[in-house]
Amino acid sequence: NAGVTQTPKFRVLKTGQSMTLLCAQDMNHEYMYWYRQDPGMGLRLIHYSVGEGTTAKGEVPDGYNVSRLKKQNFLLGLESAAPSQTSVYFCASARYTGELFFGEGSRLTVL
Amino acid sequence: GDSVTQMEGPVTLSEEAFLTINCTYTATGYPSLFWYVQYPGEGLQLLLKATKADDKGSNKGFEATYRKETTSFHLEKGSVQVSDSAVYFCAPLIKAAGNKLTFGGGTRVLVKP
C-alpha cells in the first residue's frame, strides 16, 4: 500500500530558484492538501483541492502555486524560493473531510 | 475567532504513567474533533475522532471524549509506553474555516523507560 507519496524527500535550493514538489495518492481520494510544518507553529495549510481541476488557497498561500490536473496528483510549486520557505512540507489526501492520510514529508532548505 | 488551544509540551513521563493532553477550541457551530499523532520522522496519522457531544473516540489505548459544554477534547492514556513518544495534535473541523481541519500547535510527549 503506497498511500500518499511525496517527492523529493529532501531538497536544498538557493534563494530565487524554483522547484516543484509532487504528491501522489493511490486511494482515489477527492480531497488533497499541502501543509507546511515549522517549529512551534504546528501545521499550516498552504493550498488545497476538493477535486480534479480545482484548487483553493489556505492559510499561507503566498509564494506558492498548485495544480491538480489529475485526481491522483497534487503539485506544489515555489516560483522564487526564499529562506522563509525553509520548512517541512506535508501532503495529505482524504475521502471524507477531516480524516486525512499524510505523506512522509519533504524537507526543503532555502539558502 | 475560531481557534484551538493545546497544552504546550514537552511532556516527559515514565513508562506506565498516566497521560493527559488538554485541548480546547472555540468555534461557532458544532465541529467534529480529531486527534492526530506524528511519530519521529513520519507524517501525521489519525489517532481517533468524535463527531458529536459525549462521543468517546478510542484507539491504541488512547481515549478522548467530546465535551460540548466545556468545548474540550482532552486526550488520555492510562499507561504509556516508550513507543507512545510522539507529537500529538488536536484538530477540530471548523466550518467557519472552510470546513477544514485547524491544527493545534502540537504537544511533544517523551516517555522514558
XYZ file of C-alpha atoms in Angstrom:
224
model
C 0.000 0.000 0.000
C 1.723 3.152 -1.213
C -0.850 5.585 0.219
C 0.473 9.136 -0.157
C 3.901 9.529 -1.730
C 5.884 12.763 -1.800
C 8.906 13.505 -3.960
C 11.549 14.626 -3.382
C 12.132 13.839 0.298
C 14.925 16.382 0.653
C 15.963 19.410 -1.386
C 18.319 22.326 -0.972
C 17.685 25.459 -3.032
C 19.330 28.802 -3.427
C 17.275 31.948 -2.989
C 15.406 32.736 -6.190
C 15.398 29.209 -7.580
C 12.179 27.420 -8.413
C 11.059 23.888 -7.764
C 8.037 21.607 -7.690
C 7.007 19.122 -5.025
C 4.951 16.194 -6.245
C 2.308 14.420 -4.222
C 0.702 11.231 -5.473
C -2.076 9.212 -3.834
C -3.435 5.846 -4.883
C -6.591 5.817 -2.738
C -8.888 7.629 -5.203
C -9.391 10.456 -2.698
C -11.174 13.624 -3.760
C -9.515 15.982 -1.287
C -5.821 16.834 -1.289
C -3.861 19.304 0.824
C -0.428 20.863 1.178
C 0.747 21.881 4.659
C 3.986 23.264 5.991
C 5.304 22.442 9.431
C 7.589 24.813 11.266
C 8.968 24.502 14.805
C 6.481 25.752 17.376
C 3.847 26.588 14.769
C 2.123 23.302 14.142
C 0.783 22.694 10.654
C -0.409 25.492 8.422
C -2.458 24.914 5.297
C -0.933 26.317 2.107
C -3.352 25.227 -0.623
C -5.909 22.509 -1.044
C -8.088 20.858 -3.666
C -11.576 19.403 -3.429
C -11.359 17.563 -6.735
C -9.555 17.190 -10.031
C -9.062 20.547 -11.712
C -9.831 22.591 -8.587
C -7.537 24.417 -6.187
C -8.065 26.884 -3.364
C -5.932 28.994 -1.043
C -5.307 28.009 2.506
C -3.895 29.923 5.421
C -0.434 30.748 3.984
C -0.603 30.648 0.159
C 1.777 33.494 -0.752
C 4.823 32.401 -2.744
C 3.305 29.048 -3.708
C 1.244 27.750 -6.597
C -0.517 24.427 -7.038
C -2.103 22.323 -9.741
C -4.367 19.271 -9.728
C -4.539 18.179 -13.359
C -5.030 14.544 -12.414
C -7.068 13.285 -9.475
C -4.177 11.329 -8.026
C -1.574 14.110 -8.182
C -1.242 17.447 -6.425
C 1.773 19.602 -7.285
C 3.168 22.403 -5.130
C 5.386 24.944 -6.867
C 7.738 27.536 -5.462
C 8.266 30.220 -8.094
C 11.150 32.067 -6.451
C 12.318 30.393 -3.267
C 13.017 32.478 -0.176
C 14.709 31.478 3.110
C 11.332 31.903 4.842
C 10.128 28.912 2.854
C 12.587 26.612 4.590
C 10.268 24.084 6.162
C 8.960 20.538 6.126
C 6.122 20.160 3.646
C 3.404 17.573 4.057
C 0.881 16.441 1.524
C -2.349 14.799 2.632
C -5.395 13.304 0.978
C -8.860 12.455 2.247
C -12.042 10.751 1.165
C -14.013 12.445 3.909
C -13.325 15.867 5.314
C -11.169 15.640 8.413
C -9.814 12.113 8.001
C -6.504 12.854 6.352
C -3.783 10.492 5.181
C -0.370 12.132 5.211
C 2.805 11.565 3.248
C 6.150 11.283 4.979
C 7.128 14.864 4.318
C 9.586 16.784 2.160
C 12.308 18.764 3.879
C 13.206 21.917 1.968
C 16.102 24.216 2.805
C 16.489 27.549 1.056
C 19.897 29.149 1.398
C -12.302 33.964 16.107
C -12.335 30.204 15.774
C -9.262 28.536 17.170
C -7.826 25.586 19.038
C -5.652 25.717 22.158
C -3.490 22.789 23.042
C -1.260 22.433 26.068
C 2.366 23.124 25.361
C 4.993 20.476 25.827
C 7.218 18.800 26.091
C 5.569 16.361 28.425
C 8.042 13.895 29.915
C 6.711 10.752 31.561
C 7.936 7.444 32.842
C 6.671 4.244 31.286
C 3.279 3.126 32.641
C 2.395 6.650 33.787
C -0.950 8.298 33.052
C -1.027 10.795 30.202
C -3.417 13.707 29.691
C -3.111 16.295 26.950
C -5.593 19.145 27.162
C -7.316 20.598 24.122
C -9.989 23.282 23.967
C -11.482 25.022 20.981
C -13.610 27.999 20.154
C -15.993 27.684 17.231
C -19.358 28.855 16.060
C -21.161 25.650 15.401
C -20.606 22.056 16.141
C -17.276 20.797 14.862
C -16.074 17.234 14.545
C -12.970 16.676 16.644
C -9.806 14.760 15.838
C -6.506 13.792 17.411
C -3.545 13.136 15.139
C -0.166 11.677 16.121
C 3.230 12.222 14.499
C 5.972 9.720 15.245
C 9.584 10.812 14.721
C 10.451 11.256 11.054
C 6.942 10.493 9.847
C 3.835 12.281 8.686
C 0.758 12.685 10.841
C -1.741 9.880 11.196
C -5.258 9.888 12.556
C -5.393 8.587 16.124
C -9.064 8.992 16.985
C -12.099 11.124 16.352
C -15.529 12.123 17.721
C -18.352 13.696 15.786
C -20.961 14.639 18.381
C -21.336 15.595 22.022
C -20.435 12.883 24.567
C -18.923 10.692 21.855
C -15.767 8.913 23.003
C -13.088 8.234 20.446
C -10.601 5.490 21.256
C -7.624 3.789 19.633
C -4.367 2.156 20.764
C -5.345 2.669 24.433
C -5.952 6.397 23.931
C -9.335 7.963 24.627
C -10.912 11.382 24.234
C -14.462 12.482 24.987
C -16.266 15.280 23.148
C -17.321 17.729 25.851
C -19.570 20.300 24.239
C -20.277 22.180 27.472
C -16.582 22.882 28.031
C -15.611 22.833 24.309
C -12.849 20.387 25.106
C -11.441 17.138 23.718
C -8.725 16.053 26.128
C -6.595 13.047 25.191
C -5.854 10.404 27.840
C -3.995 7.133 28.149
C -3.838 5.125 31.306
C -0.420 3.528 30.911
C 2.014 4.928 28.349
C 4.810 3.048 26.648
C 8.095 4.242 25.202
C 6.564 3.718 21.758
C 3.992 6.440 22.541
C 6.740 9.069 22.319
C 5.480 11.375 19.581
C 3.866 14.732 18.892
C 0.098 14.855 19.343
C -2.133 17.318 17.516
C -5.675 18.292 18.383
C -7.667 19.292 15.301
C -11.264 20.449 15.233
C -13.022 20.604 11.899
C -14.322 24.161 11.984
C -16.932 25.117 9.389
C -16.019 28.789 9.583
C -12.538 27.792 8.414
C -13.981 26.378 5.211
C -14.790 23.033 6.760
C -11.101 22.266 7.046
C -9.019 20.979 9.923
C -7.437 23.576 12.189
C -4.415 22.035 13.864
C -3.243 22.942 17.329
C 0.448 23.617 17.851
C 1.137 20.040 18.886
C 2.289 18.555 22.184
C 5.525 16.617 22.257
C 5.417 13.604 24.576
C 8.548 11.791 25.665
C 8.181 8.526 27.539
C 11.269 7.273 29.338
C 11.836 3.634 30.260
